[in-house]
Amino acid sequence: MEAANASLLVPDITGLTAGNNKFCIAIDRITSYGYLFRNGHNPLSYSFTLLILQLSVAPFIILVTHHLLNKSIGTPLMISQIIGGIILGPSVLGHIHNFGETMFPMRSIIVLDIIATMGTIYFHFLIGLQMDACMILKAGRRELLIGISCVVVPILLSMASSVIVKNYSNVEFNVRSSLFFVGGAESMVAFPVIASVLAELKLLNTGFGRIALSSTMISGLISFSVVSFILIIKMSVIETTSKLQKIIAGGALLALVVFIRRLVMWKIKKVPDAQAVHRELLSFITLSVLVTALLSKYAGQNIIIGPFFLGMALPAGPPIGSELVKRLDFFVTWIIMPFFFVMHGLEMDLSVLRLQNVVAVEAVILVSVFGKFSAVTLASLFCNMDAKDALSVGLIVNVQGVIELSMFKMLRDIEIIDNNSFLIMSLSTVIVTGAVTPIIKFLYNSKKYSIQRRTIQHLASNTELRMLVCIQNQDNVPAAVHLLKASNPTRNSQIKVYLIHLVELVGRATPLFIAHKKNQRPSSSTQGLSGRIVNVFNRYEENNIETISVKSYTAVSPFDAMHIDVCTMALNKKTCLIIIPFHKQLDSTTKLFTPNVGFKAVNKEIINKAPCSVGIILDRGLLGGFRFVFASWLSYHVSMLFIGGADDREALAYSARMSQHPSISFTMVRVVMSKDIPDYFDERLLDDEAVGDTRQSMSGNDQFIYMEEFVKDRAGFLSLIKSMANEYQLLMVGRNQDPNLLCTIGVGEWIDDEPTELGIIGDMIASDLEGKATLLVMQQQRLKRQCKDEKST
């Protein structure tokens, strides 16, 4: 046979056509000449060129679908992926004759199926890698009750309903014989799917989110065990592999998983967490995933079993788990997994469905959905959960995604369910999950309000000051400790500090919230950077045991949910002030850089949703580094720039408290406007009262200086803040000022620009590269009514 005519005769394995049809593939047509229709050759008749086009079109369709659906109704990514696959299939675009034959011809199905299979293998490996099996061992009575009822009750109800429907409905024989297994499959719960939806809804760190994760991990383990048991029985019947070969392959699979786990654990102990993980080890694990899939096949099991258990065997989180997720997640999610949805969509021809079959299968599915919802909701209420949280948990357990689709396809391929049931179950996944998620978003609002004033300005004198201090990295520690010193803790006015180290959730599906206990050996979850940060604050507390107390926590969560931990703790602990570091830091050349851009969004969310006042600190080093954390001050210069408004009054109240420190000299600079502002009359009275009270309380204090600066234009104002940024060690300003005030001092042109978390004045001070003073920007607590007013304006 000539090379130009080389071809391969292969069976039609797609399931898209009936019978045992075969078709020819030209095995030499891989790379095209590179020109459109050169010498009569169509570039799309070559495998590689066609694959590149498919690699471009499939993710693009899914991305556009997700953008449209998520923007309009908040649909999760996995539902957009499924719908994208259906759009590319014969039900929508594939129904167009030229599109289907051009984009997904029969000769390309083998390549697509291989890529989709690899996507499924690595997807289930990542699922196992991000699961924390220890959560099952730590589950309490409430989680056990909810998790068990989530599976047992719907299984019993759906299987009973399948018997009724089978006996009293006129459906096809294949559908009738599938109903029993439809009920069982629909009763299963996939923990990773629920975790990903909670993450998209930014509810991972909520009370109901944590309970849902712990409970569904238990129900997911039960579900996985049931499905595995069914597969073992079914595969033992249809597999032709000898028992000896299965035993050898199973033993090799177990030995490989144990070996890789021990190798990884040895490597983690040998290599400090600050060092980079060796590429050779990561490459070895990545290739081993495919080996475990092959061994699973030879052992008579589904190919996803080995990769899943290999992922479960590896430690979640840094350094190995997080690095593997970073390297594989995008490639798997956006490059090869779209082919899984394309293949799934190509097999979904909804035109073949008959109404009576749809009604029968949907009846069983609805009973399963109702069984999950009612069982979990009642179990949650029995465990004294809030009604709204109980309803939310009851709804979230009905979410389905990629794992369920894989299971449906697997059950169809081994002929446990028929193709009609497969189509209806896949379609129900889209409908149920698409309906549940908007309801949960409506029910659950993560914004925390306080109905009481929690500010430093309104805090009674000689009472305990409660502060929540956020640490993003170890460079934030010196400034935070020095700020606590400056806050002047005394026996009559002690300070209670709630320290929270914010860590990005990478390489695991479940967030962590760890309470550090004093005089307790750190666990594997808390050792490392968090342990060192906590030790610094514990030592500072020991040196000031009569005036300050510290309780330390570590919150491991995704960036879009971190603010929930912070705001919830501030609300529950009744703090008056949250201290957060500015998302930028100074490098060795005193230029600002961003260590982790994710914290910019975290800070913004905290500022917008905090139930108390917030302080944002930009450390320029004048407070002292790690060497001076525990040293006593001889003298320390604090200045406060007062323009006007609630935030400036809060900054004034905090700086006035600092001025009581014997080593601190306090200078207050009030900006005097060149003209009166009629619309600012009421606020002006509050400003005058606050300034008058401060000056009166400072009478007799030789370290207090009050100054008034007349400002008539922008040049004068810029000169003022530049001189203050170079003269003092700590400069305090309010975050927001009245627009009329800003226009009067010549900076009104920046009002329309979106400022950073520092506000307009703070941004101006921070942008001065020659400035030396550490900057503290204050925002006074926004009550619920104020937040609504600001949003409406």
CSV table of C-alpha atoms in Angstrom, one decimal, residues 299-542:
chain,number,residue,atom,x,y,z
A,299,ALA,CA,-7.2,-5.7,37.7
A,300,GLY,CA,-10.7,-5.8,36.2
A,301,GLN,CA,-11.7,-2.4,37.5
A,302,ASN,CA,-12.5,0.9,36.0
A,303,ILE,CA,-9.5,3.0,35.0
A,304,ILE,CA,-10.4,5.8,37.5
A,305,ILE,CA,-10.0,3.6,40.6
A,306,GLY,CA,-6.2,3.6,40.6
A,307,PRO,CA,-5.7,7.3,40.0
A,308,PHE,CA,-8.3,8.2,42.6
A,309,PHE,CA,-6.7,6.1,45.3
A,310,LEU,CA,-3.2,7.4,44.3
A,311,GLY,CA,-4.5,10.9,44.8
A,312,MET,CA,-6.0,10.0,48.2
A,313,ALA,CA,-2.7,8.4,49.3
A,314,LEU,CA,-0.7,11.6,48.7
A,315,PRO,CA,-0.8,14.3,51.4
A,316,ALA,CA,-3.1,17.2,50.5
A,317,GLY,CA,-1.8,20.8,50.5
A,318,PRO,CA,1.8,22.0,50.3
A,319,PRO,CA,4.4,21.2,49.2
A,320,ILE,CA,3.6,18.2,47.0
A,321,GLY,CA,-0.2,18.4,46.7
A,322,SER,CA,-0.4,22.1,46.1
A,323,GLU,CA,2.4,22.0,43.5
A,324,LEU,CA,0.7,19.1,41.6
A,325,VAL,CA,-2.6,21.0,41.6
A,326,LYS,CA,-0.9,24.2,40.3
A,327,ARG,CA,0.8,22.3,37.4
A,328,LEU,CA,-2.2,20.1,36.4
A,329,ASP,CA,-5.4,22.0,37.3
A,330,PHE,CA,-5.5,24.5,34.4
A,331,PHE,CA,-4.3,21.9,31.8
A,332,VAL,CA,-6.8,19.3,32.9
A,333,THR,CA,-9.8,21.7,33.4
A,334,TRP,CA,-9.4,23.9,30.3
A,335,ILE,CA,-7.4,21.8,27.8
A,336,ILE,CA,-8.3,18.1,28.0
A,337,MET,CA,-11.5,18.0,30.1
A,338,PRO,CA,-13.5,20.0,27.5
A,339,PHE,CA,-13.0,16.9,25.3
A,340,PHE,CA,-14.8,14.9,27.9
A,341,PHE,CA,-17.8,17.2,27.7
A,342,VAL,CA,-17.5,17.2,23.9
A,343,MET,CA,-17.6,13.4,23.8
A,344,HIS,CA,-20.5,13.5,26.3
A,345,GLY,CA,-22.4,16.1,24.2
A,346,LEU,CA,-21.8,14.1,21.0
A,347,GLU,CA,-23.5,11.2,22.6
A,348,MET,CA,-26.5,13.2,23.7
A,349,ASP,CA,-29.0,13.3,20.9
A,350,LEU,CA,-32.1,14.4,22.7
A,351,SER,CA,-34.3,13.9,19.6
A,352,VAL,CA,-34.5,10.2,20.3
A,353,LEU,CA,-36.2,10.6,23.7
A,354,ARG,CA,-39.8,9.6,24.1
A,355,LEU,CA,-42.2,11.4,26.5
A,356,GLN,CA,-43.3,8.3,28.4
A,357,ASN,CA,-39.6,7.3,29.0
A,358,VAL,CA,-38.8,10.8,30.2
A,359,VAL,CA,-41.7,10.9,32.6
A,360,ALA,CA,-40.8,7.5,34.1
A,361,VAL,CA,-37.1,8.2,34.6
A,362,GLU,CA,-37.8,11.7,35.8
A,363,ALA,CA,-40.2,10.4,38.4
A,364,VAL,CA,-37.5,8.3,39.9
A,365,ILE,CA,-35.0,11.1,39.8
A,366,LEU,CA,-37.4,13.6,41.5
A,367,VAL,CA,-38.1,11.1,44.3
A,368,SER,CA,-34.3,10.8,44.8
A,369,VAL,CA,-33.9,14.6,44.8
A,370,PHE,CA,-36.8,15.0,47.3
A,371,GLY,CA,-35.4,12.2,49.5
A,372,LYS,CA,-31.9,13.9,49.7
A,373,PHE,CA,-33.4,17.3,50.4
A,374,SER,CA,-35.9,16.1,53.1
A,375,ALA,CA,-33.6,13.7,54.8
A,376,VAL,CA,-30.7,16.1,55.1
A,377,THR,CA,-32.9,19.1,56.0
A,378,LEU,CA,-34.7,17.1,58.8
A,379,ALA,CA,-31.4,15.7,60.1
A,380,SER,CA,-29.9,19.2,60.2
A,381,LEU,CA,-32.9,20.6,62.1
A,382,PHE,CA,-32.7,17.6,64.5
A,383,CYS,CA,-29.1,18.6,65.2
A,384,ASN,CA,-30.2,22.1,66.1
A,385,MET,CA,-29.0,23.9,63.0
A,386,ASP,CA,-30.5,27.2,61.8
A,387,ALA,CA,-33.5,26.7,59.5
A,388,LYS,CA,-31.8,28.6,56.7
A,389,ASP,CA,-28.6,26.6,57.0
A,390,ALA,CA,-30.5,23.4,57.1
A,391,LEU,CA,-32.4,24.2,53.9
A,392,SER,CA,-29.1,25.2,52.3
A,393,VAL,CA,-27.4,21.9,53.2
A,394,GLY,CA,-30.5,20.1,51.9
A,395,LEU,CA,-30.2,21.8,48.6
A,396,ILE,CA,-26.5,21.6,48.1
A,397,VAL,CA,-26.4,17.8,48.4
A,398,ASN,CA,-28.5,17.6,45.2
A,399,VAL,CA,-25.7,19.3,43.2
A,400,GLN,CA,-24.2,17.0,40.5
A,401,GLY,CA,-21.3,17.4,38.1
A,402,VAL,CA,-18.5,15.7,36.3
A,403,ILE,CA,-18.2,12.7,38.7
A,404,GLU,CA,-21.9,11.8,38.2
A,405,LEU,CA,-21.6,12.2,34.4
A,406,SER,CA,-18.7,9.8,34.5
A,407,MET,CA,-20.6,7.4,36.6
A,408,PHE,CA,-23.7,7.6,34.3
A,409,LYS,CA,-21.5,6.9,31.2
A,410,MET,CA,-19.8,4.0,33.0
A,411,LEU,CA,-23.1,2.4,33.9
A,412,ARG,CA,-24.3,2.8,30.3
A,413,ASP,CA,-21.1,1.4,28.8
A,414,ILE,CA,-21.3,-1.8,31.0
A,415,GLU,CA,-25.1,-2.0,30.2
A,416,ILE,CA,-26.4,-1.5,33.7
A,417,ILE,CA,-28.6,1.4,32.4
A,418,ASP,CA,-29.8,2.0,28.8
A,419,ASN,CA,-29.0,5.0,26.5
A,420,ASN,CA,-32.4,6.7,27.1
A,421,SER,CA,-31.9,6.6,30.9
A,422,PHE,CA,-28.4,8.0,30.4
A,423,LEU,CA,-29.6,10.9,28.3
A,424,ILE,CA,-32.4,11.8,30.8
A,425,MET,CA,-30.0,11.5,33.8
A,426,SER,CA,-27.5,13.8,32.1
A,427,LEU,CA,-30.1,16.3,31.3
A,428,SER,CA,-31.5,16.2,34.9
A,429,THR,CA,-28.0,17.0,36.2
A,430,VAL,CA,-28.1,20.3,34.3
A,431,ILE,CA,-31.6,21.2,35.4
A,432,VAL,CA,-31.4,20.3,39.1
A,433,THR,CA,-27.9,21.8,39.7
A,434,GLY,CA,-28.8,24.9,37.6
A,435,ALA,CA,-31.9,25.4,39.7
A,436,VAL,CA,-30.4,24.7,43.1
A,437,THR,CA,-27.4,27.1,43.0
A,438,PRO,CA,-29.4,30.3,42.5
A,439,ILE,CA,-31.7,29.4,45.3
A,440,ILE,CA,-28.7,28.9,47.7
A,441,LYS,CA,-27.3,32.2,46.6
A,442,PHE,CA,-30.6,33.8,47.4
A,443,LEU,CA,-30.9,32.1,50.8
A,444,TYR,CA,-27.4,32.7,52.0
A,445,ASN,CA,-25.9,36.1,52.2
A,446,SER,CA,-22.3,36.1,53.6
A,447,LYS,CA,-22.3,39.8,54.5
A,448,LYS,CA,-22.2,40.3,58.2
A,449,TYR,CA,-23.6,43.4,59.8
A,450,SER,CA,-23.5,44.6,63.4
A,451,ILE,CA,-26.4,46.5,64.8
A,452,GLN,CA,-24.2,48.0,67.5
A,453,ARG,CA,-21.4,50.6,67.2
A,454,ARG,CA,-18.0,48.8,67.2
A,455,THR,CA,-15.5,51.6,66.8
A,456,ILE,CA,-12.7,53.1,68.7
A,457,GLN,CA,-14.4,56.5,68.8
A,458,HIS,CA,-17.4,55.1,70.5
A,459,LEU,CA,-15.5,52.8,72.9
A,460,ALA,CA,-15.8,53.8,76.5
A,461,SER,CA,-12.6,54.9,78.2
A,462,ASN,CA,-10.8,52.4,80.4
A,463,THR,CA,-12.4,49.4,78.7
A,464,GLU,CA,-10.9,46.5,76.9
A,465,LEU,CA,-10.0,47.0,73.2
A,466,ARG,CA,-10.6,44.0,71.0
A,467,MET,CA,-8.6,43.9,67.8
A,468,LEU,CA,-8.4,41.4,65.0
A,469,VAL,CA,-5.0,41.4,63.3
A,470,CYS,CA,-4.6,39.7,59.9
A,471,ILE,CA,-1.2,38.4,58.8
A,472,GLN,CA,-0.6,37.6,55.1
A,473,ASN,CA,3.1,36.7,55.3
A,474,GLN,CA,5.9,36.9,57.8
A,475,ASP,CA,6.9,40.4,56.6
A,476,ASN,CA,3.7,41.8,58.1
A,477,VAL,CA,4.6,40.6,61.6
A,478,PRO,CA,7.0,43.5,62.8
A,479,ALA,CA,4.6,46.2,61.8
A,480,ALA,CA,1.7,44.4,63.5
A,481,VAL,CA,3.5,44.0,66.8
A,482,HIS,CA,4.8,47.6,66.8
A,483,LEU,CA,1.2,48.8,66.1
A,484,LEU,CA,0.1,46.8,69.2
A,485,LYS,CA,2.8,48.5,71.2
A,486,ALA,CA,1.7,51.9,70.0
A,487,SER,CA,-2.0,51.1,70.9
A,488,ASN,CA,-1.0,51.6,74.5
A,489,PRO,CA,-2.2,48.5,76.4
A,490,THR,CA,-2.5,49.2,80.1
A,491,ARG,CA,-4.0,47.4,83.1
A,492,ASN,CA,-7.0,49.6,83.0
A,493,SER,CA,-7.5,49.4,79.3
A,494,GLN,CA,-6.2,46.0,78.2
A,495,ILE,CA,-6.0,44.8,74.6
A,496,LYS,CA,-7.3,41.4,73.5
A,497,VAL,CA,-5.8,40.4,70.1
A,498,TYR,CA,-7.3,37.8,67.8
A,499,LEU,CA,-4.5,36.9,65.4
A,500,ILE,CA,-5.5,35.2,62.1
A,501,HIS,CA,-2.9,34.0,59.6
A,502,LEU,CA,-4.5,34.0,56.1
A,503,VAL,CA,-3.2,31.2,53.9
A,504,GLU,CA,-4.4,30.5,50.3
A,505,LEU,CA,-6.1,27.1,49.8
A,506,VAL,CA,-4.1,25.2,47.2
A,507,GLY,CA,-4.0,21.5,46.6
A,508,ARG,CA,-7.0,20.5,48.7
A,509,ALA,CA,-10.7,20.8,48.5
A,510,THR,CA,-11.5,21.5,52.1
A,511,PRO,CA,-10.7,24.7,53.9
A,512,LEU,CA,-9.1,24.7,57.3
A,513,PHE,CA,-9.6,26.9,60.4
A,514,ILE,CA,-7.1,26.0,63.0
A,515,ALA,CA,-7.0,27.3,66.6
A,516,HIS,CA,-3.5,27.4,68.0
A,517,LYS,CA,-3.3,26.4,71.6
A,518,LYS,CA,-0.5,27.7,73.8
A,519,ASN,CA,2.1,25.2,75.0
A,520,GLN,CA,1.0,22.6,72.5
A,521,ARG,CA,3.3,21.0,70.0
A,522,PRO,CA,2.3,22.1,66.5
A,523,SER,CA,0.7,19.5,64.3
A,524,SER,CA,1.6,18.9,60.6
A,525,SER,CA,-1.3,21.2,59.7
A,526,THR,CA,0.0,24.2,61.7
A,527,GLN,CA,3.8,23.8,61.7
A,528,GLY,CA,6.0,25.9,59.4
A,529,LEU,CA,5.3,29.5,58.7
A,530,SER,CA,2.1,29.8,60.8
A,531,GLY,CA,3.9,28.3,63.8
A,532,ARG,CA,6.7,30.9,63.5
A,533,ILE,CA,4.3,33.7,63.2
A,534,VAL,CA,2.3,32.5,66.2
A,535,ASN,CA,5.4,32.1,68.3
A,536,VAL,CA,6.3,35.8,67.8
A,537,PHE,CA,2.9,37.0,69.1
A,538,ASN,CA,3.0,34.4,72.0
A,539,ARG,CA,6.3,35.8,73.1
A,540,TYR,CA,5.1,39.3,72.9
A,541,GLU,CA,2.1,38.3,75.1
A,542,GLU,CA,4.4,36.7,77.6
